[in-house]
Amino acid sequence: WKLNNIDLTCTQIVDGFNAVHFTVLQNDNNRQFVYYRKGSAASKIDKSMINDEYLLSSKIFHTSSLTQCISDTSRIAVEKFLKKSKELNIITSFDTNFRSNIWSSQNAKSAIDDIIKYVDILAPSYPEEVNDVFELDSPIEMIKYGLDKGCKIVVVKCGEAGAYIGTANKIIRSNSCNPKGILDTTGAGDAFMGGFLYSYLNHNNDLDLNLKYAIVSAGLKVSARGGIESQPTKNDVEKYLNLPEIIYI
């Protein structure tokens, strides 16, 4: 992590083991996950770990329902972290990241309803999360739902169909872009959000460009195996920003 300039200032040593998950690649380039997280070190996250001073040095607080679901204390901690971030005027971002083999769609929806009022950027996936968790039929309905709940931006990731982004003023979409082909979709959503949030911080008045960064980041990620080492660099992404076509809804 240090080689990638990841700040480990707030890393803590707690009782428990490092959680693991196994990824099974399927013939259609999709994947299935098997998780071993119950009782892990990550599940020991709790609200006492909030560091106001460190949060103040942050530009975005990003989390997901995957953190909410690993323990009761982590679910409470996610809400407290989001609330505190809002109080400190820090941008908040939430990836739905639903996993049906860890908890039910009903429990996920309940947990998300608890925190959505603190979320600036909401990022569910279509069709599974939009249909099963939010019980909505389309990306457009999902965008309207999130905006009605107070989110400023709703990003709907649609896999090979691309993505939609909506605000109170506009809705845009783009098809997916895979400059180097598709080998492994593991981590594509994370790459998408990384590209989007980077661009949003640096070009926050250009939603079209934000979507291009996200689309290309995910598109390059899927060209190699693994969830971490195959993540593209900023320079990699910027070589292909001319490829995605932005469509206005």
Coordinates of N, CA and C in Angstrom, one line a residue, residues 15-140:
D15 N -8.2 -7.3 17.3 CA -8.3 -8.8 17.4 C -9.1 -9.3 16.2
G16 N -8.7 -10.4 15.7 CA -9.4 -11.0 14.6 C -8.5 -11.4 13.5
F17 N -9.0 -12.0 12.4 CA -8.2 -12.4 11.3 C -8.5 -11.5 10.1
N18 N -7.7 -11.5 9.1 CA -7.9 -10.7 7.9 C -9.0 -11.5 7.1
A19 N -10.0 -10.8 6.7 CA -11.1 -11.4 5.9 C -10.6 -11.7 4.5
V20 N -11.2 -12.8 4.0 CA -10.8 -13.2 2.7 C -12.1 -13.4 1.8
H21 N -11.9 -13.3 0.5 CA -13.0 -13.8 -0.4 C -12.4 -14.5 -1.6
F22 N -13.1 -15.4 -2.1 CA -12.7 -16.1 -3.3 C -13.5 -15.7 -4.5
T23 N -12.9 -15.5 -5.6 CA -13.5 -15.1 -6.8 C -13.5 -16.2 -7.8
V24 N -14.7 -16.6 -8.3 CA -14.9 -17.6 -9.3 C -15.2 -17.0 -10.6
L25 N -14.3 -17.1 -11.6 CA -14.6 -16.5 -12.9 C -15.4 -17.4 -13.7
Q26 N -16.4 -16.9 -14.4 CA -17.3 -17.7 -15.2 C -17.0 -17.5 -16.7
N27 N -17.6 -18.4 -17.5 CA -17.3 -18.3 -19.0 C -17.7 -17.0 -19.7
D28 N -18.6 -16.3 -19.1 CA -19.1 -15.1 -19.7 C -18.3 -13.9 -19.2
N29 N -17.2 -14.1 -18.5 CA -16.4 -13.0 -17.9 C -17.0 -12.4 -16.7
N30 N -18.1 -12.9 -16.2 CA -18.6 -12.4 -14.9 C -18.0 -13.3 -13.8
R31 N -18.4 -13.0 -12.6 CA -17.8 -13.8 -11.5 C -18.8 -13.9 -10.4
Q32 N -18.4 -14.9 -9.5 CA -19.2 -15.1 -8.2 C -18.2 -15.0 -7.1
F33 N -18.7 -14.6 -5.9 CA -17.8 -14.4 -4.8 C -18.2 -15.4 -3.6
V34 N -17.2 -15.9 -2.9 CA -17.4 -16.6 -1.7 C -16.7 -15.8 -0.6
Y35 N -17.4 -15.4 0.4 CA -16.8 -14.5 1.5 C -16.6 -15.3 2.8
Y36 N -15.5 -14.9 3.5 CA -15.2 -15.4 4.8 C -14.9 -14.1 5.6
R37 N -15.9 -13.5 6.2 CA -15.7 -12.2 6.9 C -16.2 -12.1 8.3
K38 N -17.2 -13.0 8.6 CA -17.7 -12.9 10.0 C -16.7 -13.1 11.0
G39 N -16.6 -12.1 12.0 CA -15.6 -12.2 13.0 C -14.2 -11.7 12.6
S40 N -14.1 -11.2 11.4 CA -12.8 -10.7 10.9 C -12.4 -9.4 11.6
A41 N -11.2 -9.0 11.4 CA -10.7 -7.7 11.9 C -11.6 -6.6 11.4
A42 N -11.9 -6.6 10.1 CA -12.7 -5.6 9.5 C -14.1 -5.4 10.1
S43 N -14.6 -6.5 10.6 CA -16.0 -6.5 11.3 C -15.9 -5.8 12.6
K44 N -14.7 -5.5 13.1 CA -14.6 -4.8 14.4 C -14.6 -3.3 14.3
I45 N -14.8 -2.8 13.1 CA -15.0 -1.3 12.9 C -16.1 -0.9 13.8
D46 N -15.9 0.2 14.5 CA -17.0 0.8 15.3 C -16.9 2.3 15.4
K47 N -17.9 3.0 15.9 CA -18.0 4.5 15.8 C -16.9 5.1 16.6
S48 N -16.2 4.4 17.6 CA -15.1 5.1 18.3 C -13.9 5.3 17.5
M49 N -13.9 4.8 16.3 CA -12.7 5.0 15.4 C -12.8 6.3 14.6
I50 N -13.8 7.0 14.8 CA -13.9 8.3 14.0 C -12.9 9.3 14.5
N51 N -12.1 9.8 13.6 CA -11.1 10.8 13.9 C -11.4 12.1 13.2
D52 N -12.0 13.0 14.0 CA -12.4 14.3 13.4 C -11.3 15.0 12.7
E53 N -10.1 15.0 13.3 CA -9.0 15.8 12.7 C -8.6 15.2 11.4
Y54 N -8.6 13.9 11.3 CA -8.2 13.2 10.0 C -9.3 13.4 9.0
L55 N -10.5 13.3 9.4 CA -11.6 13.5 8.4 C -11.5 14.9 7.8
L56 N -11.2 15.9 8.6 CA -11.1 17.3 8.1 C -10.0 17.4 7.1
S57 N -9.1 16.5 7.0 CA -8.0 16.6 6.0 C -8.5 15.9 4.7
S58 N -9.7 15.3 4.7 CA -10.2 14.5 3.6 C -11.1 15.4 2.7
K59 N -11.2 15.0 1.4 CA -12.1 15.7 0.5 C -13.3 14.9 0.3
I60 N -13.2 13.6 0.3 CA -14.4 12.7 0.2 C -14.3 11.6 1.2
F61 N -15.5 11.2 1.8 CA -15.6 10.0 2.6 C -16.5 9.0 1.7
H62 N -15.9 7.9 1.4 CA -16.5 6.9 0.5 C -16.7 5.6 1.3
T63 N -17.9 5.0 1.2 CA -18.1 3.7 1.8 C -19.2 3.0 1.1
S64 N -19.6 1.8 1.6 CA -20.6 1.0 0.9 C -21.4 0.2 1.9
S65 N -22.5 -0.5 1.3 CA -23.2 -1.4 2.1 C -22.5 -2.6 2.5
L66 N -21.4 -2.9 1.8 CA -20.6 -4.1 2.1 C -19.9 -3.9 3.4
T67 N -19.6 -2.6 3.8 CA -19.1 -2.4 5.2 C -20.2 -2.4 6.2
Q68 N -21.4 -2.0 5.8 CA -22.6 -2.0 6.7 C -22.9 -3.5 7.2
C69 N -22.7 -4.4 6.3 CA -23.3 -5.7 6.5 C -22.4 -6.7 7.3
I70 N -21.2 -6.3 7.5 CA -20.3 -7.3 8.1 C -20.4 -7.5 9.6
S71 N -21.1 -6.5 10.3 CA -21.3 -6.6 11.7 C -22.3 -5.5 12.1
D72 N -22.9 -5.6 13.3 CA -23.8 -4.6 13.8 C -23.0 -3.3 14.1
T73 N -21.8 -3.4 14.7 CA -21.0 -2.3 15.0 C -20.5 -1.5 13.8
S74 N -20.2 -2.3 12.7 CA -19.8 -1.6 11.5 C -21.0 -0.9 10.8
R75 N -22.1 -1.4 10.9 CA -23.3 -0.8 10.4 C -23.6 0.6 11.1
I76 N -23.4 0.6 12.4 CA -23.6 1.8 13.1 C -22.5 2.8 12.8
A77 N -21.3 2.3 12.6 CA -20.1 3.1 12.3 C -20.3 3.8 11.0
V78 N -20.8 3.1 10.0 CA -21.0 3.7 8.7 C -21.9 4.9 8.8
E79 N -23.0 4.8 9.5 CA -23.9 5.9 9.7 C -23.2 7.1 10.4
K80 N -22.5 6.8 11.5 CA -21.8 7.8 12.3 C -20.8 8.5 11.4
F81 N -20.0 7.8 10.7 CA -19.0 8.4 9.8 C -19.6 9.3 8.8
L82 N -20.6 8.8 8.1 CA -21.3 9.6 7.1 C -21.9 10.9 7.7
K83 N -22.5 10.8 8.9 CA -23.1 11.9 9.6 C -22.1 12.9 9.9
K84 N -21.0 12.5 10.5 CA -19.9 13.3 10.9 C -19.3 14.0 9.7
S85 N -19.1 13.3 8.6 CA -18.5 13.9 7.4 C -19.4 15.0 6.9
K86 N -20.7 14.8 6.9 CA -21.6 15.9 6.5 C -21.5 17.1 7.4
E87 N -21.4 16.8 8.7 CA -21.3 18.0 9.6 C -20.0 18.8 9.4
L88 N -19.0 18.1 8.9 CA -17.7 18.7 8.6 C -17.6 19.2 7.1
N89 N -18.7 19.2 6.4 CA -18.8 19.6 5.0 C -17.9 18.9 4.1
I90 N -17.7 17.6 4.3 CA -16.9 16.7 3.5 C -17.9 16.0 2.5
I91 N -17.5 15.9 1.3 CA -18.4 15.2 0.3 C -18.5 13.7 0.7
T92 N -19.7 13.2 0.7 CA -19.9 11.8 1.0 C -20.3 11.0 -0.2
S93 N -19.8 9.8 -0.3 CA -20.1 8.9 -1.5 C -20.4 7.5 -1.0
F94 N -21.4 6.9 -1.6 CA -21.9 5.6 -1.1 C -22.1 4.7 -2.3
D95 N -21.4 3.5 -2.3 CA -21.6 2.5 -3.4 C -22.5 1.4 -2.8
T96 N -23.6 1.2 -3.4 CA -24.6 0.2 -2.8 C -23.9 -1.2 -2.6
N97 N -23.2 -1.7 -3.7 CA -22.3 -2.9 -3.5 C -23.0 -4.0 -2.8
F98 N -24.2 -4.4 -3.2 CA -25.0 -5.4 -2.6 C -24.5 -6.8 -2.9
R99 N -24.4 -7.6 -1.9 CA -24.0 -9.0 -2.1 C -25.0 -9.9 -1.4
S100 N -25.8 -10.6 -2.3 CA -26.9 -11.4 -1.8 C -26.5 -12.6 -1.0
N101 N -25.2 -13.0 -1.1 CA -24.8 -14.2 -0.3 C -24.3 -13.8 1.1
I102 N -24.4 -12.5 1.4 CA -24.0 -12.0 2.8 C -25.3 -11.5 3.5
W103 N -26.2 -10.8 2.9 CA -27.5 -10.4 3.5 C -28.6 -10.3 2.5
S104 N -29.8 -10.1 3.0 CA -30.9 -10.0 2.1 C -31.1 -8.6 1.5
S105 N -31.8 -8.6 0.4 CA -32.1 -7.3 -0.2 C -32.9 -6.4 0.7
Q106 N -33.8 -7.0 1.5 CA -34.6 -6.2 2.5 C -33.7 -5.6 3.5
N107 N -32.8 -6.3 4.1 CA -31.9 -5.8 5.1 C -31.0 -4.7 4.5
A108 N -30.5 -4.9 3.3 CA -29.7 -3.9 2.6 C -30.5 -2.6 2.4
K109 N -31.7 -2.7 2.0 CA -32.5 -1.5 1.7 C -32.8 -0.8 3.0
S110 N -33.0 -1.5 4.1 CA -33.3 -0.9 5.4 C -32.0 -0.1 5.9
A111 N -30.9 -0.8 5.7 CA -29.6 -0.1 6.1 C -29.3 1.1 5.3
I112 N -29.6 1.0 4.0 CA -29.3 2.2 3.1 C -30.3 3.3 3.4
D113 N -31.6 3.0 3.7 CA -32.5 4.0 4.1 C -32.1 4.8 5.3
D114 N -31.4 4.1 6.2 CA -30.9 4.7 7.5 C -29.9 5.8 7.2
I115 N -29.1 5.7 6.1 CA -28.0 6.6 5.9 C -28.1 7.5 4.6
I116 N -29.1 7.2 3.8 CA -29.2 7.9 2.5 C -29.3 9.5 2.6
K117 N -29.8 9.9 3.8 CA -29.9 11.4 4.0 C -28.6 12.0 4.2
Y118 N -27.5 11.2 4.4 CA -26.2 11.8 4.6 C -25.3 11.7 3.3
V119 N -25.9 11.1 2.3 CA -25.1 10.8 1.1 C -25.3 11.8 0.0
D120 N -24.1 12.3 -0.5 CA -24.1 13.3 -1.6 C -24.1 12.5 -3.0
I121 N -23.3 11.5 -3.1 CA -23.1 10.7 -4.3 C -23.5 9.3 -4.0
L122 N -24.6 8.9 -4.7 CA -25.2 7.5 -4.5 C -24.8 6.7 -5.8
A123 N -24.3 5.5 -5.6 CA -23.9 4.7 -6.7 C -24.3 3.3 -6.7
P124 N -25.6 3.0 -7.1 CA -26.0 1.6 -7.2 C -25.7 1.0 -8.6
S125 N -25.9 -0.3 -8.7 CA -25.7 -0.9 -10.0 C -27.1 -1.4 -10.5
Y126 N -27.2 -1.4 -11.9 CA -28.4 -1.9 -12.5 C -28.0 -3.1 -13.4
P127 N -28.8 -4.2 -13.4 CA -30.2 -4.2 -12.9 C -30.3 -4.7 -11.4
E128 N -29.3 -5.5 -10.9 CA -29.5 -6.2 -9.7 C -29.9 -5.3 -8.5
E129 N -29.2 -4.3 -8.2 CA -29.4 -3.5 -7.0 C -30.6 -2.6 -7.3
V130 N -30.8 -2.0 -8.4 CA -31.9 -1.2 -8.7 C -33.2 -2.0 -8.6
N131 N -33.2 -3.2 -9.2 CA -34.4 -4.1 -9.2 C -34.7 -4.7 -7.8
D132 N -33.6 -5.3 -7.3 CA -33.8 -6.2 -6.1 C -33.8 -5.4 -4.8
V133 N -32.9 -4.4 -4.7 CA -32.8 -3.7 -3.4 C -33.8 -2.5 -3.3
F134 N -33.8 -1.7 -4.4 CA -34.7 -0.5 -4.4 C -36.1 -0.8 -5.0
E135 N -36.2 -2.0 -5.6 CA -37.5 -2.4 -6.3 C -38.0 -1.4 -7.3
L136 N -37.0 -0.9 -8.1 CA -37.3 0.0 -9.2 C -37.0 -0.7 -10.5
D137 N -37.5 -0.1 -11.6 CA -37.4 -0.8 -12.9 C -36.3 -0.3 -13.8
S138 N -35.8 0.9 -13.6 CA -34.9 1.5 -14.6 C -33.8 2.4 -14.0
P139 N -32.7 2.7 -14.7 CA -31.8 3.6 -14.2 C -32.4 5.0 -13.9
I140 N -33.3 5.4 -14.8 CA -33.9 6.8 -14.7 C -34.7 6.8 -13.4

